[in-house]
Coordinates of C-alpha atoms in Angstrom, one line a residue:
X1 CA -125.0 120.2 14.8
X2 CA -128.7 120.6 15.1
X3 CA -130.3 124.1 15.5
X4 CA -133.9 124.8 16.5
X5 CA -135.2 128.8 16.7
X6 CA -138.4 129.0 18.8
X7 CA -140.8 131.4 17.6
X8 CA -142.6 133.5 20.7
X9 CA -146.3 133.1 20.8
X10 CA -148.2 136.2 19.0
X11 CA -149.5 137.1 22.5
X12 CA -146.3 137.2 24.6
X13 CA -144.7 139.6 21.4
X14 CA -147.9 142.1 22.3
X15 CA -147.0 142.1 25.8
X16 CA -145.1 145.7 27.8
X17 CA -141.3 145.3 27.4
X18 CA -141.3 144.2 31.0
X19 CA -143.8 141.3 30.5
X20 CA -142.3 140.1 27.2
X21 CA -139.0 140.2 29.0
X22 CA -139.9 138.6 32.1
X23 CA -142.4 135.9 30.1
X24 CA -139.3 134.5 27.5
X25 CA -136.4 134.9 30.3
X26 CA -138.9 132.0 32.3
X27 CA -139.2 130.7 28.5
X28 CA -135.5 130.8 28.2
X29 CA -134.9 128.9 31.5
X30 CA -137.8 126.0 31.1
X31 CA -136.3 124.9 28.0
X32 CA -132.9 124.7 29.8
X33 CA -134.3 122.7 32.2
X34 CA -136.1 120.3 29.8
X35 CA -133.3 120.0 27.3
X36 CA -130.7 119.6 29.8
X37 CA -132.0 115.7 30.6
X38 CA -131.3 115.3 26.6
X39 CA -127.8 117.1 26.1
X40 CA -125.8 119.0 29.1
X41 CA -123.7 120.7 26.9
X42 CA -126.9 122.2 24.4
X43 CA -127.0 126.0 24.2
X44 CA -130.4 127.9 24.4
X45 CA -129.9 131.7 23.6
X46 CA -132.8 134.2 24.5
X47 CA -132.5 136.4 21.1
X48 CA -135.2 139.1 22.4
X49 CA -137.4 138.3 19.2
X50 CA -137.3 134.6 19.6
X51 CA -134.6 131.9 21.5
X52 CA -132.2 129.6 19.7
X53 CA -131.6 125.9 20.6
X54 CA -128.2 124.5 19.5
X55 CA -126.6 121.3 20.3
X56 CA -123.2 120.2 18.8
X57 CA -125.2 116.5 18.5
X58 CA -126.4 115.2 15.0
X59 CA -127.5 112.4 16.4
X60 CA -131.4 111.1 14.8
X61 CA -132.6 110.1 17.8
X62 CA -131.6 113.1 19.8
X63 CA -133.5 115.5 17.3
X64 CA -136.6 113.3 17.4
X65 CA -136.1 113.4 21.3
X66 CA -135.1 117.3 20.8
X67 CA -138.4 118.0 18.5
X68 CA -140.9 116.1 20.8
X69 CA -139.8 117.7 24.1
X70 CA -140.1 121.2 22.6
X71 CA -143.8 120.6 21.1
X72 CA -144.4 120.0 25.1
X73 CA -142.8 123.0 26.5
X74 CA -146.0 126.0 27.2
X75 CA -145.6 128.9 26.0
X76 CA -144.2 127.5 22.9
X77 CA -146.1 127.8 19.9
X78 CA -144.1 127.4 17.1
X79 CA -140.5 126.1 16.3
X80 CA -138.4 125.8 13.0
X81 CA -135.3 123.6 12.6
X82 CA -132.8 125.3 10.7
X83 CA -129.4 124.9 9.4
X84 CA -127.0 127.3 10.1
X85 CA -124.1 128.2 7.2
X86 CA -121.6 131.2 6.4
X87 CA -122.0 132.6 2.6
X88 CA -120.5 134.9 0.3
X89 CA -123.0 135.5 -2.0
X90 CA -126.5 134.6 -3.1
X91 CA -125.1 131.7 -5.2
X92 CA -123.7 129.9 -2.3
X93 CA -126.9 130.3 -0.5
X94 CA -129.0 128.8 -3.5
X95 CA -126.6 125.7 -3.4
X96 CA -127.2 125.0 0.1
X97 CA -130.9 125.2 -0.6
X98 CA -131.0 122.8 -3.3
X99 CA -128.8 120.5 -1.1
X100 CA -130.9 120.8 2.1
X101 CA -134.5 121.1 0.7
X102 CA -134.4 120.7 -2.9
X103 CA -135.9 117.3 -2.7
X104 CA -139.1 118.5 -0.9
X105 CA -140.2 120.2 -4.0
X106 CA -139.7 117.8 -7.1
X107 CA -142.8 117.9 -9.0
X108 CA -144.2 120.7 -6.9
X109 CA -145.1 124.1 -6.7
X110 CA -143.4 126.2 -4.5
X111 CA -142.0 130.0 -3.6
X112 CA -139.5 131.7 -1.3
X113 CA -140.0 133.5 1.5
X114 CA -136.7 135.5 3.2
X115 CA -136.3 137.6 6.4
X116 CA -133.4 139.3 6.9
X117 CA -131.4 141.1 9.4
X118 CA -128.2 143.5 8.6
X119 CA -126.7 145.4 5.8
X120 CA -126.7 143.7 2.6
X121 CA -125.4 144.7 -1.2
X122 CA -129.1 142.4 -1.4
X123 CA -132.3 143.0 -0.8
X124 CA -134.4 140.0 0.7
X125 CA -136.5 140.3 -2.5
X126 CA -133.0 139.4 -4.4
X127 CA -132.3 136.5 -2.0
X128 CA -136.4 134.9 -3.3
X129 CA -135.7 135.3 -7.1
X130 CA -132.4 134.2 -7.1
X131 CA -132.9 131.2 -5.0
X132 CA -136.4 130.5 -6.6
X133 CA -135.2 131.1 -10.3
X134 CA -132.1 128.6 -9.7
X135 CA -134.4 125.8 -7.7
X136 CA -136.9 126.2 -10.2
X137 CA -134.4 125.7 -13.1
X138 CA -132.4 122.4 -11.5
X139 CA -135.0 120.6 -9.6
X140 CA -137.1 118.5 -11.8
X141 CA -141.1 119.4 -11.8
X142 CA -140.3 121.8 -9.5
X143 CA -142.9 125.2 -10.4
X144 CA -142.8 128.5 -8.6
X145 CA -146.1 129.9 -7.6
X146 CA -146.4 132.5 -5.7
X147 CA -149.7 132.4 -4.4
X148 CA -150.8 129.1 -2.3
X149 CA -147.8 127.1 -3.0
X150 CA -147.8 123.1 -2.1
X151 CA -144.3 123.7 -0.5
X152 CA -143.0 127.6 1.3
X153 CA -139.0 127.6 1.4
X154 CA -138.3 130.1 4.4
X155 CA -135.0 131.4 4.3
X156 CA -133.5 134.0 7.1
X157 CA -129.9 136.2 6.7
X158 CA -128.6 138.1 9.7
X159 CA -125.2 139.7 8.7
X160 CA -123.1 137.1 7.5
X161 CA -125.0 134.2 8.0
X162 CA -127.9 132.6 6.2
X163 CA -130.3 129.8 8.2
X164 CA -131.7 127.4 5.9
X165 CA -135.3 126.5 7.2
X166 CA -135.8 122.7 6.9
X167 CA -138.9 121.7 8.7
X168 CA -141.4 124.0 10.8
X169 CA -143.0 122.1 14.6
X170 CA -145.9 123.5 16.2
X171 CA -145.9 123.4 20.2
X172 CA -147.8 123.6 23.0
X173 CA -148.3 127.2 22.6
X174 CA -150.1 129.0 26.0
X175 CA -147.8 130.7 28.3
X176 CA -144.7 129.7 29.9
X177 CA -144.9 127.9 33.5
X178 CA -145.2 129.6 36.1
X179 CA -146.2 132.9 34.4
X180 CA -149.9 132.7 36.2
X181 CA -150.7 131.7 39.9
X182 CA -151.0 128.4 41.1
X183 CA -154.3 126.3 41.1
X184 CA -155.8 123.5 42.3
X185 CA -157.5 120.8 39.7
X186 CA -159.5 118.4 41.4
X187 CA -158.7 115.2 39.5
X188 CA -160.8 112.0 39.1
X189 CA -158.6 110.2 36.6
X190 CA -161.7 110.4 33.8
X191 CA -160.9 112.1 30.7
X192 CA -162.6 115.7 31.7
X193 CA -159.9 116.3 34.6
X194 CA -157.0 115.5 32.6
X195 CA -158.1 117.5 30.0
X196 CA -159.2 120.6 32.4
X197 CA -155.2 120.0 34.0
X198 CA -153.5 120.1 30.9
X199 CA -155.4 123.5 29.7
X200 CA -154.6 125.3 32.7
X201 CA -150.9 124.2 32.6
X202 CA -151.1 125.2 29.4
X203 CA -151.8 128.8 29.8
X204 CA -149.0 128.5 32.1
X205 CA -150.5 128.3 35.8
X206 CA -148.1 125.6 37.8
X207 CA -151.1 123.2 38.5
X208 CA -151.8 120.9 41.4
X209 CA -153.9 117.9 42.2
X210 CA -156.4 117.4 44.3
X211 CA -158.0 113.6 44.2
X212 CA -161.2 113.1 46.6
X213 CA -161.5 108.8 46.6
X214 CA -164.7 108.0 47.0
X215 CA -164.1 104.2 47.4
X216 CA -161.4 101.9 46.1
X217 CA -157.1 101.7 46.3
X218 CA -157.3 100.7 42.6
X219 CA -158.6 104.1 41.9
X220 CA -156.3 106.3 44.3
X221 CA -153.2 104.1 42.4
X222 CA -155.3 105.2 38.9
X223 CA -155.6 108.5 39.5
X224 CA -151.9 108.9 40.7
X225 CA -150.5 107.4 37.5
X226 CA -152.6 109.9 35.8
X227 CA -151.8 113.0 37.5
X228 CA -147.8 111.6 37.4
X229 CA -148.1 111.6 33.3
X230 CA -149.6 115.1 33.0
X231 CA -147.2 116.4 35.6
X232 CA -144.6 114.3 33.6
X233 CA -145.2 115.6 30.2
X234 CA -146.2 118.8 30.3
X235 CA -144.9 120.6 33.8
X236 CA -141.5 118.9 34.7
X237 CA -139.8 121.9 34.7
X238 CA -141.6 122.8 38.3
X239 CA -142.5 120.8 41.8
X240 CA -146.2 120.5 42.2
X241 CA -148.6 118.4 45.3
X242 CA -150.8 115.3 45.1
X243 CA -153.1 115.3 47.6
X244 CA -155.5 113.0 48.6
X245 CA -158.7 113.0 50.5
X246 CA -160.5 110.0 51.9
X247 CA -163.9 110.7 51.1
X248 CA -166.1 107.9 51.8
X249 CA -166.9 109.0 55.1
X250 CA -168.7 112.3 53.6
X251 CA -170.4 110.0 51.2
X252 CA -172.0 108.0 53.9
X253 CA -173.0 111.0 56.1
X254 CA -175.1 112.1 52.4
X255 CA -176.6 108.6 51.8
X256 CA -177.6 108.6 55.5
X257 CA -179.3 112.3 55.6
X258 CA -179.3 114.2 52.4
X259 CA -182.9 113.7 50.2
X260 CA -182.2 111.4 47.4
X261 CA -182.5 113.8 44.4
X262 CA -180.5 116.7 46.5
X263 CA -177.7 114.1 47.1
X264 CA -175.4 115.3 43.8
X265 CA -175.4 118.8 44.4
X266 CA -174.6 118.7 48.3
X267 CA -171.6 115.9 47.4
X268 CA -170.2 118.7 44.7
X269 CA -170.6 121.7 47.4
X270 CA -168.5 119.4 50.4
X271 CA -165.6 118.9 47.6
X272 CA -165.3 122.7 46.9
X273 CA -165.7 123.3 50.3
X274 CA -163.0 120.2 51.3
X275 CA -161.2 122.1 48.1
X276 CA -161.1 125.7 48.9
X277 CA -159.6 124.4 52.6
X278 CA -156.9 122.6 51.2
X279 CA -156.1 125.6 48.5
X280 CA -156.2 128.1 51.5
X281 CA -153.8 125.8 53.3
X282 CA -151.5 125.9 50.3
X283 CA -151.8 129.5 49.5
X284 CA -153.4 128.3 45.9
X285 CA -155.9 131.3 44.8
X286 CA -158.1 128.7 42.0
X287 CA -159.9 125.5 42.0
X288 CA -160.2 123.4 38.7
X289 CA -162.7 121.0 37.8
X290 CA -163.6 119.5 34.2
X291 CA -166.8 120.2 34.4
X292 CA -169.0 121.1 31.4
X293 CA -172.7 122.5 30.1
X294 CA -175.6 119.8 30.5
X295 CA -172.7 116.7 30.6
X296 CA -174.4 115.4 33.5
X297 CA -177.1 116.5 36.3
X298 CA -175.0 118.7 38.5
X299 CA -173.6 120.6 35.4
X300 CA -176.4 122.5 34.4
X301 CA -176.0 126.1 34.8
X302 CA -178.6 126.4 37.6
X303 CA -176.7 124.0 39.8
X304 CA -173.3 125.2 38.9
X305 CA -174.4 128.3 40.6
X306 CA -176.1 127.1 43.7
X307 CA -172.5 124.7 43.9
X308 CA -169.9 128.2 43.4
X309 CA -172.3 129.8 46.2
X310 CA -170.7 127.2 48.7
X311 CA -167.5 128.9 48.2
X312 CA -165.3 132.2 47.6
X313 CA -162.5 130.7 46.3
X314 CA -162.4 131.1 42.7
X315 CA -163.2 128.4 40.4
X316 CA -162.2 127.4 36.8
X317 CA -164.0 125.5 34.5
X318 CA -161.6 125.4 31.3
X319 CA -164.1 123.0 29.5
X320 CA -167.5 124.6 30.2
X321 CA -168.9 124.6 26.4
X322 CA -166.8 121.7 25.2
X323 CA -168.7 118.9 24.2
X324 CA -167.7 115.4 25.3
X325 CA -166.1 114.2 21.7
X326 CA -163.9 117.4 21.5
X327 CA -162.7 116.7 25.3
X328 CA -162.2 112.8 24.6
X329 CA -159.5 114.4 21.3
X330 CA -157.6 116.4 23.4
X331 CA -157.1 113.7 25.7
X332 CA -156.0 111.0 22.8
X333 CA -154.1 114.3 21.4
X334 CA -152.1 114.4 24.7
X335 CA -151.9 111.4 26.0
X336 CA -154.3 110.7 28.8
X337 CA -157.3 108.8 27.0
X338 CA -156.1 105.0 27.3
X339 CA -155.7 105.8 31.2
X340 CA -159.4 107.7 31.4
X341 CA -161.1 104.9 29.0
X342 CA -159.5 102.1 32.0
X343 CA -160.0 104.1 34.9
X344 CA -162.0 102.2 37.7
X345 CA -164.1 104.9 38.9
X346 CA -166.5 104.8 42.1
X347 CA -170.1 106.7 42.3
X348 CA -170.7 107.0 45.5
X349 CA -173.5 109.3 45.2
X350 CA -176.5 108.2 42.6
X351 CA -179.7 109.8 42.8
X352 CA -182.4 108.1 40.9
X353 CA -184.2 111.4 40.5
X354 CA -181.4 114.0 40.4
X355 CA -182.1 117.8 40.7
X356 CA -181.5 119.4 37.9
X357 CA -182.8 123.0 38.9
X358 CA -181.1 123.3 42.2
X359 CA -182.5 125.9 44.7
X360 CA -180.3 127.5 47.5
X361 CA -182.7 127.1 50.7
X362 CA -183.3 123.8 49.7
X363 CA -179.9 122.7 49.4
X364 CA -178.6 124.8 52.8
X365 CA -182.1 123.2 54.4
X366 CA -180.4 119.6 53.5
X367 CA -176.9 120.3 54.7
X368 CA -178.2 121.2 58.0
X369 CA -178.8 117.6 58.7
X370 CA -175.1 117.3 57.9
X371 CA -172.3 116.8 60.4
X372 CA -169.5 119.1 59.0
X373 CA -167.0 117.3 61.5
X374 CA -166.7 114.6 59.3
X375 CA -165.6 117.2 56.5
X376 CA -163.2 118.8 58.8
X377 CA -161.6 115.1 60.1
X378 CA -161.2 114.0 56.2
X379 CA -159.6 117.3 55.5
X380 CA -157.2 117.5 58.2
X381 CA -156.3 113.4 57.3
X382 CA -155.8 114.7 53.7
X383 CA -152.2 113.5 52.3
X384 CA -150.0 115.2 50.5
X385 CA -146.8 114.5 48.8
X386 CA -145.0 115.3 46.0
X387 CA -145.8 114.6 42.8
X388 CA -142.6 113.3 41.5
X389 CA -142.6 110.5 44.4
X390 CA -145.7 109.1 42.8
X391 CA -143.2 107.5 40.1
X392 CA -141.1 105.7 43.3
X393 CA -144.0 104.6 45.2
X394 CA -145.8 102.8 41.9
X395 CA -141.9 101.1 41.1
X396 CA -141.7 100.4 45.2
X397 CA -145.8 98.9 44.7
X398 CA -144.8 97.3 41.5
X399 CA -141.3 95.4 42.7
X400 CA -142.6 91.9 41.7
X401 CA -143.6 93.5 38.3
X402 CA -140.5 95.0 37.6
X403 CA -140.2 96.0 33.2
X404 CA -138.6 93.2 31.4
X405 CA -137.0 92.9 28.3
X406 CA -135.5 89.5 28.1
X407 CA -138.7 87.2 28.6
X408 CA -138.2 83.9 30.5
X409 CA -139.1 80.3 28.9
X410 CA -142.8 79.8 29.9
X411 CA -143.6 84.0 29.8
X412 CA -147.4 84.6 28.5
X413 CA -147.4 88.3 27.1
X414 CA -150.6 90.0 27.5
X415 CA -151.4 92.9 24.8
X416 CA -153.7 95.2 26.2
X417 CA -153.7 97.7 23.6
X418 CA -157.2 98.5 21.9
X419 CA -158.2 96.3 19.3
X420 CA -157.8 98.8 16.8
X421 CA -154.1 99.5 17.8
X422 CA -153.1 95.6 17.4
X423 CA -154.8 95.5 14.4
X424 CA -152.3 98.1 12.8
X425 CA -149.3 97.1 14.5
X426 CA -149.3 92.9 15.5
X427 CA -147.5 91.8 18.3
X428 CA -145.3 88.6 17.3
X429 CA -142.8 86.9 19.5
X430 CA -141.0 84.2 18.9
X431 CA -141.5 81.4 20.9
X432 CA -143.7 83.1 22.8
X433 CA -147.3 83.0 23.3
X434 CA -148.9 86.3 23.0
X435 CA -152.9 86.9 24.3
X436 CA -154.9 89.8 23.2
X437 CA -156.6 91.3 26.0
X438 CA -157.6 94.7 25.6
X439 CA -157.5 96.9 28.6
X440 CA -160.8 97.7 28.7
X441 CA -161.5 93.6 29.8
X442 CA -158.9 92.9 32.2
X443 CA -160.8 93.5 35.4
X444 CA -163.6 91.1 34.3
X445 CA -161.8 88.5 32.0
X446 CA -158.0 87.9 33.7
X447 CA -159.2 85.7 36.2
X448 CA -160.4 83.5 33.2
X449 CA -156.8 83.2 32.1
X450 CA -154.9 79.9 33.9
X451 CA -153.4 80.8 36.6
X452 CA -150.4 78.5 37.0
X453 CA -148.4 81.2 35.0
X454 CA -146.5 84.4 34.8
X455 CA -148.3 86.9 32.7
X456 CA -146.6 90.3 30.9
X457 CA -148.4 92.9 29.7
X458 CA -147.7 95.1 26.7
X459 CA -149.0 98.0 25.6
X460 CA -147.5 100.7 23.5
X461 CA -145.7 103.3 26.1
X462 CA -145.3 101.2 29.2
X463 CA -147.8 103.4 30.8
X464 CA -151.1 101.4 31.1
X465 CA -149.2 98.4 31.4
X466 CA -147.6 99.6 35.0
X467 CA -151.3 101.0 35.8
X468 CA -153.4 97.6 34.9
X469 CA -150.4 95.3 36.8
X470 CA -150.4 97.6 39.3
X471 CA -154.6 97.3 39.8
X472 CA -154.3 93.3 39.1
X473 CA -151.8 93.3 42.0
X474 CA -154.7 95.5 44.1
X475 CA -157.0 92.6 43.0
X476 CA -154.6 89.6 44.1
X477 CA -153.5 88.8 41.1
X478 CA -149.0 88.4 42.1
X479 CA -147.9 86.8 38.5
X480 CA -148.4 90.3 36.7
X481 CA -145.4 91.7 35.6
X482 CA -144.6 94.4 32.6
X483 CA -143.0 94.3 29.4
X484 CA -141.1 96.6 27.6
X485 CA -139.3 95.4 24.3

């Protein structure tokens, strides 16, 4: 049996009864949903103070697959793993200590912490001395210290049992989805929009995506596979939209009559504009962007101000005094920077000159010489669709490309991890050729590579693999397929 007791984050306990009730009963339910795909039968118990996970499985793979979906559940900030046993008296709880954790502290120091719940001949102060003195007497180089200890043994009694605390996970933390309203996060598939999604989900708004393709399918396909992963990993447990908005008409109508250095600014004012539309339509109250202090032209404060002024709709800027290196860590923290650092990305709109002190009249004097009914056609031929059909459509796109496991004579894998990452792990089959190709080079150096032959590419996860066969199909390229070992 493995047992998990998720700990309510600090700012949910703080909450009115009614909040606190209503936040860990959607708590309660995500982690059903979630934990479900894993075990049908696992119980999840909303204990007021915090909610217990049990299922009747000690399987090792199920705990790993147990631990790793709660540490992407929001709202959840902290989980221990504890094993659950009856006792008659302190003795029999020291025992099961030594058994379950004695090993951690050989040659260590350490101290004991208790909690308890209930009426005891025992005060929790007994339960630490006992079980310290005994631990400290049998387990060889063990030391208790009571202040900053290598290793804390956490120990909890409620009536007449005792949970032995084995291992403490860190989550998510944030809120639990859907506790805030919905929002819109205009994604480009680089590593700020990603980063700018995940934070809002994070503080539990159910978050939506909003792609504006400024040239390219390669990129639409990118951007999908993105937005699919974030939706994937962190926000299952609810439906959200992918829409997308041809946007290379708007470009052209600014290259043909917006002033070169005004040209940034007026593109960012049509998206929120195209943006607040589309939210309006949805009856989504937020836009998102990733945008950040000084990172490029139109991010200064003095155009971020003359671009909200376009709009009333409320707009979020999660990353504002991030600088570029802490965003690029989230995203290898989450998941999302091999897809930004690959990402074919289109510019549409590069002044040579561009504004970086943005004035009002000017910018209204330039959009004058627009014509808004090419906004208005690209926003009513917006598309929509589920997010979850983004995973059938790539596997529909990708038929020829299918995952393999069992390689045919004559297969040429193609490992398009990062340098770095083959370097610590090698990829050796036998009896079959293997070419290092990071990702990062595939678009310029695959058509080097002899065509006469099937290629399959590798990477850690599966996920870049499906994205770069997926663009080398977009490219012409029909002998890609994927493999997965």
């Amino acid at each position: 049996m493995l047992k998990f007791i998720v700990k309510l984050h600090p700012e949910i306990a703080i909450k009115s009864r009614s909040v606190r009730k209503r936040f860990t009963k959607v708590l309660e339910n995500n982690i059903k949903i979630v934990l479900r795909k894993l075990d049908e039968k696992v119980q999840v118990k909303n204990n007021w103070d915090n909610i217990s996970v049990v299922t009747l499985s000690d399987d090792a793979q199920m705990r790993l697959d147990f631990i790793d979906s709660l540490q992407r559940i929001p709202g959840i900030v902290q989980f221990i793993e504890v094993t659950e046993t009856n006792y008659e008296n302190l003795h029999d709880i020291y025992e099961i200590a030594l058994d379950l954790i004695g090993h951690t502290i050989a040659g260590k120091t350490f101290c004991v912490r208790c909690k308890r719940q209930g009426k005891h001949d025992f005060t929790s102060t007994d339960v630490e001395r006992y079980v310290g003195g005994g631990l400290n007497q049998h387990v060889e180089g063990a030391r208790v210290q009571l202040s900053r200890p290598e290793v804390t043994i956490r120990i909890e009694i409620k009536d007449d049992k005792a949970y032995i605390v084995t291992q403490t996970h860190f989550g998510m933390a944030g809120f639990p989805l859907p506790t805030q309203e919905d929002v819109l996060s205009l994604m480009s598939g680089g590593f700020d929009s990603g980063v700018a999604s995940y934070q809002m989900i994070r503080k539990g708004a159910r978050t939506h995506f909003l792609f504006f393709n400024l040239g390219g399918a390669a990129h639409e396909i990118g951007v999908k596979q993105a937005s699919y992963y974030i939706w994937k990993q962190f926000s299952s447990t609810h439906k959200v939209k992918f829409i997308s908005v041809d946007f290379e008409p708007v470009v052209a109508e600014i290259l043909e009559n917006v002033e070169n250095s005004q040209m940034g600014v007026v593109l960012k004012r049509m998206m929120m504009r195209a943006g607040s539309q589309i939210a309006e339509k949805m009856g989504v109250q937020a836009l998102v962007t990733g945008e950040s202090i000084g990172q490029v032209s139109s991010q200064t404060l003095a155009n971020l101000s003359v671009i909200d002024r376009v709009t009333e709709t409320l707009i979020l800027r999660p990353l504002i005094q991030h600088d570029k290196q802490e965003i690029i860590n989230i995203a290898r923290k989450i998941g999302t920077a091999e897809m930004a650092e690959t990402m074919p990305e289109y510019c549409g709109v590069i002044s040579k000159k561009p504004t970086v002190k943005a004035k009002i009249q000017v910018i209204e004097a330039e959009e004058q010489k627009f014509d808004f009914d090419v906004l208005d056609t690209v926003v009513a031929n917006a598309r929509m669709m589920d997010v979850r059909d983004i995973d059938v459509e790539a596997k529909q796109e990708l038929k020829e490309a299918e995952s393999v496991s069992d390689l045919p004579v004559g297969a040429v894998v193609v490992d398009i991890r990062s340098p770095e990452e083959e370097d610590a792990n090698p990829l050796e089959i036998n009896g079959t050729e293997v070419v290092h190709l990071p990702f990062f080079r595939l678009a310029t150096k695959f058509g080097d590579l002899p065509q006469d032959k099937d290629y399959y590419l590798y990477c850690a996860k599966g996920v870049m693999s499906q994205l770069q066969a997926l663009i080398l199909h977009e490219n012409g390229f029909a002998n890609v397929k994927v493999y997965r070992p």
